[in-house]
CSV table of C-alpha atoms and ligand atoms in Angstrom, one decimal:
chain,number,residue,atom,x,y,z
A,1,MET,CA,33.2,7.6,4.0
A,2,LYS,CA,35.4,8.8,6.8
A,3,LYS,CA,34.9,12.5,7.7
A,4,VAL,CA,36.6,14.7,10.3
A,5,ILE,CA,33.7,16.1,12.4
A,6,VAL,CA,34.1,19.0,14.8
A,7,LEU,CA,31.2,19.2,17.3
A,8,THR,CA,30.7,22.2,19.6
A,9,GLY,CA,28.7,21.9,22.8
A,10,ALA,CA,29.8,18.3,23.0
A,11,SER,CA,29.7,18.0,26.8
A,12,SER,CA,25.9,17.6,27.3
A,13,GLY,CA,22.4,17.3,25.9
A,14,ILE,CA,22.2,17.3,22.1
A,15,GLY,CA,26.0,17.4,21.7
A,16,ALA,CA,26.6,14.4,23.9
A,17,ALA,CA,23.8,12.5,22.2
A,18,THR,CA,25.4,13.3,18.8
A,19,ALA,CA,28.8,12.2,20.0
A,20,LYS,CA,27.3,8.9,21.1
A,21,ALA,CA,25.3,8.5,17.8
A,22,LEU,CA,28.7,8.7,16.0
A,23,SER,CA,30.0,5.7,17.9
A,24,ASN,CA,30.9,2.8,15.6
A,25,SER,CA,31.0,5.2,12.6
A,26,PRO,CA,34.0,5.5,10.4
A,27,HIS,CA,34.3,9.2,11.3
A,28,VAL,CA,36.8,11.1,13.4
A,29,LEU,CA,35.0,13.1,16.1
A,30,VAL,CA,36.5,16.2,17.7
A,31,MET,CA,34.6,17.3,20.8
A,32,LEU,CA,34.7,20.9,21.9
A,33,ALA,CA,33.2,22.5,25.1
A,34,ARG,CA,34.5,23.9,28.3
A,35,ASP,CA,33.8,20.9,30.6
A,36,VAL,CA,36.6,18.5,29.7
A,37,GLU,CA,35.8,15.9,32.3
A,38,LYS,CA,32.2,15.5,30.9
A,39,MET,CA,33.6,15.2,27.4
A,40,LYS,CA,36.2,12.6,28.4
A,41,ALA,CA,33.5,10.5,30.1
A,42,ILE,CA,31.4,10.7,26.9
A,43,ALA,CA,34.5,9.9,24.7
A,44,SER,CA,35.2,6.8,26.8
A,45,GLU,CA,31.8,5.4,25.9
A,46,ILE,CA,32.2,5.8,22.1
A,47,ASP,CA,33.8,3.6,19.6
A,48,CYS,CA,35.2,5.9,16.9
A,49,ILE,CA,38.4,7.9,16.8
A,50,SER,CA,37.8,11.0,19.0
A,51,LEU,CA,39.6,14.0,20.4
A,52,VAL,CA,38.5,16.2,23.3
A,53,ILE,CA,39.7,19.9,23.3
A,54,LYS,CA,38.7,22.3,26.0
A,55,THR,CA,37.3,25.3,24.1
A,56,ASP,CA,35.2,28.3,25.0
A,57,VAL,CA,33.7,29.3,21.7
A,58,THR,CA,33.6,32.9,22.9
A,59,LYS,CA,37.4,33.0,23.1
A,60,VAL,CA,38.8,33.6,19.6
A,61,GLU,CA,42.4,32.5,20.5
A,62,GLU,CA,41.1,29.2,22.1
A,63,VAL,CA,38.9,28.5,19.0
A,64,ASN,CA,41.8,29.1,16.6
A,65,THR,CA,44.2,27.0,18.6
A,66,ALA,CA,41.6,24.2,18.8
A,67,ILE,CA,41.2,24.2,15.0
A,68,GLU,CA,45.0,24.4,14.4
A,69,THR,CA,45.3,21.3,16.6
A,70,VAL,CA,42.6,19.4,14.6
A,71,VAL,CA,44.4,20.3,11.4
A,72,GLU,CA,47.8,19.1,12.8
A,73,LYS,CA,46.3,15.8,13.9
A,74,PHE,CA,43.9,15.0,11.2
A,75,GLY,CA,44.9,17.1,8.2
A,76,GLY,CA,41.6,19.1,7.8
A,77,ILE,CA,38.0,19.4,8.7
A,78,ASP,CA,35.0,18.1,6.7
A,79,VAL,CA,32.0,18.8,9.0
A,80,LEU,CA,31.4,21.5,11.5
A,81,ILE,CA,28.5,21.1,13.9
A,82,ASN,CA,27.7,24.4,15.6
A,83,ASN,CA,25.7,23.1,18.5
A,84,ALA,CA,27.0,25.1,21.5
A,85,GLY,CA,24.3,27.4,22.8
A,86,ILE,CA,22.7,28.9,25.8
A,87,GLY,CA,19.2,30.2,26.6
A,88,TYR,CA,17.9,32.4,29.4
A,89,PHE,CA,14.2,33.0,29.7
A,90,ASP,CA,12.6,36.2,31.2
A,91,PRO,CA,9.9,38.7,30.4
A,92,ILE,CA,11.7,41.3,28.3
A,93,ASP,CA,11.2,44.1,30.9
A,94,GLU,CA,12.8,41.9,33.6
A,95,GLY,CA,15.7,40.7,31.4
A,96,LYS,CA,19.2,40.8,32.7
A,97,LEU,CA,21.7,42.6,30.5
A,98,ASP,CA,24.6,40.2,31.3
A,99,GLU,CA,22.4,37.2,30.3
A,100,TRP,CA,21.5,38.9,27.0
A,101,HIS,CA,25.1,39.6,26.3
A,102,THR,CA,26.1,36.0,27.1
A,103,MET,CA,23.5,34.7,24.7
A,104,VAL,CA,24.8,37.0,21.9
A,105,ASP,CA,28.4,36.1,22.8
A,106,VAL,CA,27.9,32.3,22.7
A,107,ASN,CA,25.0,31.8,20.2
A,108,ILE,CA,26.1,34.3,17.6
A,109,LYS,CA,29.7,35.5,18.2
A,110,GLY,CA,30.9,32.1,19.3
A,111,LEU,CA,29.3,30.4,16.3
A,112,LEU,CA,31.0,33.0,14.1
A,113,ASN,CA,34.4,32.6,15.8
A,114,ILE,CA,34.5,28.9,14.9
A,115,THR,CA,32.8,29.2,11.5
A,116,HIS,CA,35.3,31.8,10.5
A,117,ALA,CA,38.2,29.5,11.5
A,118,CYS,CA,36.7,26.5,9.7
A,119,ILE,CA,35.5,28.1,6.4
A,120,PRO,CA,38.8,27.8,4.5
A,121,LEU,CA,39.2,24.2,5.7
A,122,LEU,CA,35.6,23.2,4.8
A,123,LYS,CA,36.1,24.8,1.3
A,124,LYS,CA,39.2,22.6,0.8
A,125,SER,CA,37.3,19.5,1.8
A,126,GLU,CA,35.6,17.3,-0.7
A,127,ASN,CA,32.8,16.9,1.8
A,128,GLY,CA,32.6,20.4,3.5
A,129,HIS,CA,29.5,20.7,5.5
A,130,VAL,CA,28.3,23.2,8.2
A,131,ILE,CA,25.4,22.0,10.5
A,132,ASN,CA,24.0,24.8,12.6
A,133,VAL,CA,21.7,23.9,15.5
A,134,THR,CA,19.3,26.7,15.7
A,135,SER,CA,15.7,26.5,17.1
A,136,VAL,CA,12.0,26.8,16.4
A,137,ALA,CA,12.7,30.2,18.0
A,138,ALA,CA,14.5,31.1,14.8
A,139,HIS,CA,11.1,30.9,13.1
A,140,GLN,CA,8.7,32.2,15.8
A,141,VAL,CA,9.2,34.5,18.7
A,142,PHE,CA,7.8,33.0,21.9
A,143,PRO,CA,7.0,34.9,25.1
A,144,ASN,CA,9.9,35.4,27.5
A,145,SER,CA,12.6,34.6,24.9
A,146,ALA,CA,13.0,37.7,22.7
A,147,VAL,CA,16.8,37.8,22.9
A,148,TYR,CA,17.3,34.0,22.7
A,149,SER,CA,15.0,34.1,19.7
A,150,ALA,CA,17.0,37.0,18.2
A,151,THR,CA,20.2,34.9,18.5
A,152,LYS,CA,18.6,31.9,16.8
A,153,HIS,CA,17.2,34.1,14.0
A,154,ALA,CA,20.8,35.3,13.5
A,155,VAL,CA,22.0,31.7,13.3
A,156,LEU,CA,19.4,30.9,10.6
A,157,ALA,CA,20.4,34.1,8.7
A,158,ILE,CA,24.1,33.1,8.9
A,159,SER,CA,23.1,29.6,7.6
A,160,LYS,CA,21.2,31.1,4.7
A,161,GLY,CA,24.1,33.4,3.9
A,162,LEU,CA,26.6,30.6,3.9
A,163,HIS,CA,24.4,28.5,1.6
A,164,GLN,CA,23.8,31.4,-0.8
A,165,GLU,CA,27.5,32.3,-1.2
A,166,LEU,CA,29.3,29.0,-0.7
A,167,GLN,CA,26.9,26.3,-2.0
A,168,LYS,CA,29.4,25.3,-4.7
A,169,ASP,CA,32.0,24.6,-2.0
A,170,LEU,CA,30.0,23.2,1.0
A,171,LYS,CA,26.7,22.0,2.3
A,172,VAL,CA,24.8,24.0,4.9
A,173,THR,CA,22.1,22.5,7.2
A,174,SER,CA,20.0,24.2,9.8
A,175,ILE,CA,18.4,22.1,12.4
A,176,SER,CA,15.6,23.8,14.4
A,177,PRO,CA,14.4,21.8,17.4
A,178,GLY,CA,11.5,22.6,19.6
A,179,ALA,CA,11.7,21.6,23.3
A,180,VAL,CA,14.4,19.0,24.0
A,181,ASN,CA,14.8,17.4,27.4
A,182,THR,CA,18.4,18.6,28.3
A,183,ALA,CA,20.1,20.8,30.9
A,184,PHE,CA,19.5,23.8,28.6
A,185,VAL,CA,16.6,25.2,30.6
A,186,ASP,CA,18.5,24.9,33.9
A,187,GLN,CA,20.4,28.1,33.0
A,188,THR,CA,17.4,30.3,33.5
A,189,THR,CA,17.7,32.4,36.7
A,190,ASN,CA,14.1,33.6,36.9
A,191,GLN,CA,12.9,31.7,39.9
A,192,GLU,CA,9.2,32.4,39.2
A,193,MET,CA,9.5,30.7,35.8
A,194,ILE,CA,12.0,27.9,36.4
A,195,SER,CA,9.7,25.2,37.7
A,196,ASP,CA,7.1,25.6,34.9
A,197,LEU,CA,9.9,25.7,32.3
A,198,LYS,CA,11.5,22.6,33.7
A,199,ALA,CA,8.2,20.8,33.6
A,200,TYR,CA,7.6,21.9,30.0
A,201,PHE,CA,11.1,20.9,28.7
A,202,ALA,CA,10.9,17.6,30.6
A,203,LYS,CA,8.1,16.7,28.2
A,204,GLY,CA,10.3,17.6,25.2
A,205,MET,CA,12.0,15.4,22.8
A,206,HIS,CA,14.9,13.1,23.8
A,207,PRO,CA,18.3,14.6,22.6
A,208,ASP,CA,18.8,11.4,20.6
A,209,THR,CA,16.0,12.5,18.3
A,210,ILE,CA,18.0,15.6,17.3
A,211,ALA,CA,21.2,13.6,17.1
A,212,GLN,CA,19.5,11.3,14.6
A,213,GLN,CA,18.6,14.3,12.5
A,214,ILE,CA,22.2,15.5,12.5
A,215,ILE,CA,23.4,12.1,11.5
A,216,TYR,CA,20.8,12.0,8.7
A,217,ALA,CA,22.1,15.3,7.3
A,218,ILE,CA,25.7,14.1,7.5
A,219,GLU,CA,25.1,10.7,5.8
A,220,GLN,CA,23.3,12.0,2.7
A,221,PRO,CA,24.9,11.3,-0.7
A,222,LYS,CA,27.4,13.9,-1.9
A,223,ASN,CA,24.9,15.4,-4.3
A,224,VAL,CA,22.1,15.9,-1.7
A,225,THR,CA,21.9,18.7,0.8
A,226,ILE,CA,19.4,18.8,3.6
A,227,SER,CA,19.0,22.5,4.0
A,228,GLU,CA,16.6,22.7,6.9
A,229,ILE,CA,15.0,20.5,9.4
A,230,ILE,CA,12.4,21.7,11.9
A,231,VAL,CA,11.5,19.1,14.5
A,232,ARG,CA,9.0,19.5,17.2
A,233,PRO,CA,7.6,17.3,20.0
A,234,GLY,CA,4.7,15.3,18.7
A,235,ARG,CA,1.7,13.9,20.5
A,236,SER,CA,2.6,12.2,23.8
B,1,NJP,O1,21.7,22.3,25.9
B,1,NJP,P1,22.8,21.9,27.0
B,1,NJP,P2,21.2,21.5,24.6
B,1,NJP,N1,31.8,27.6,24.9
B,1,NJP,O2,22.8,23.0,28.0
B,1,NJP,C1,28.0,24.3,25.5
B,1,NJP,C2,19.7,24.4,21.0
B,1,NJP,N2,18.3,24.2,21.4
B,1,NJP,O3,22.0,20.3,24.3
B,1,NJP,O4,31.0,24.6,27.7
B,1,NJP,C3,31.7,26.4,24.5
B,1,NJP,O5,22.7,20.5,27.5
B,1,NJP,C4,27.9,23.5,26.8
B,1,NJP,O6,29.2,23.0,27.2
B,1,NJP,P3,30.1,23.6,28.4
B,1,NJP,C5,20.5,25.3,22.0
B,1,NJP,O7,20.2,26.7,21.7
B,1,NJP,C6,18.0,23.4,22.5
B,1,NJP,O8,19.8,21.5,24.7
B,1,NJP,O9,30.9,22.4,28.8
B,1,NJP,N3,30.6,25.6,24.7
B,1,NJP,C7,27.1,22.4,26.4
B,1,NJP,O10,27.8,21.3,25.9
B,1,NJP,C8,21.9,24.9,21.7
B,1,NJP,O11,22.4,25.6,20.6
B,1,NJP,C9,16.6,23.3,22.8
B,1,NJP,O12,29.2,24.2,29.4
B,1,NJP,C10,29.6,26.2,25.4
B,1,NJP,C11,26.2,22.9,25.3
B,1,NJP,O13,26.7,24.2,24.9
B,1,NJP,C12,21.8,23.4,21.3
B,1,NJP,O14,20.4,23.2,21.0
B,1,NJP,C13,15.6,23.8,22.0
B,1,NJP,C14,29.6,27.5,25.8
B,1,NJP,C15,24.7,23.2,25.8
B,1,NJP,O15,24.2,21.9,26.2
B,1,NJP,C16,22.3,22.4,22.3
B,1,NJP,O16,21.6,22.7,23.5
B,1,NJP,C17,16.0,24.5,20.9
B,1,NJP,C18,30.8,28.2,25.5
B,1,NJP,N4,31.0,29.5,26.0
B,1,NJP,C19,17.3,24.7,20.6
B,1,NJP,N5,28.5,27.8,26.4
B,1,NJP,C20,16.2,22.5,24.0
B,1,NJP,N6,17.1,21.8,24.7
B,1,NJP,O17,15.0,22.5,24.2
B,1,NJP,C21,27.7,26.7,26.4
B,1,NJP,O18,15.0,25.1,20.1
B,1,NJP,N7,28.4,25.7,25.7
């Protein structure tokens, strides 16, 4: 069944892998992120109807304009994949306030900006579905990632609230990955930690693994909701 799917963080990593996994599907894919060139390159490789819209999820006006554009072009939205996210790792007593604020702005407020714009449309859809990419850090607080973990706990709480209040109108899925080998870890500015972090994440899961979990949640029958998926690297 054809669904209009809005994917944030579509320019790299898990988002890019999800866009590619939707190739040859009957769905319409709307790709949102700030890096348009990267998204266009990904869109050129995929074989379903797609639209790229430059969107910073922290900017309410940009988010609302992007969603209005989707509605004008495609008439509504069925699936929102909240995947955009950022992580900075530091011991808490060395944390940088601007980095903490950015994580809150993107991971929580950005997710809320787009979710707020989409809820009325998802409620109208026969197939309304929110998929939030959170983290194992939503379930466990790891060293050097207290604030990142706090943002992902918030995403999980928002997912649970959406489900509790709107389960008659839409499906809600939380996907909590462990380490995935993407550019995610490159954001960290702590020079003492970066090489160990890179080595650790390089051994993580391939982003296609998470994309497959997202597709699995989307392709369930109408009367089945996958509420939560926790997926960690296995034995290597
Ligand atoms: O990371 P990366 P992942 N407005 O850096 C976008 C979670 N996760 O794919 O705007 C709009 O390759 C950015 O786009 P751009 C993680 O928390 C990961 O690994 O063009 N978009 C890019 O497309 C996150 O929620 C791991 O720079 C913004 C994307 O976000 C999700 O997985 C483990 C933006 C980030 O792509 C995808 O991360 C885990 C903004 N203001 C959870 N800021 C892991 N990789 O190990 C950023 O537990 N983006």
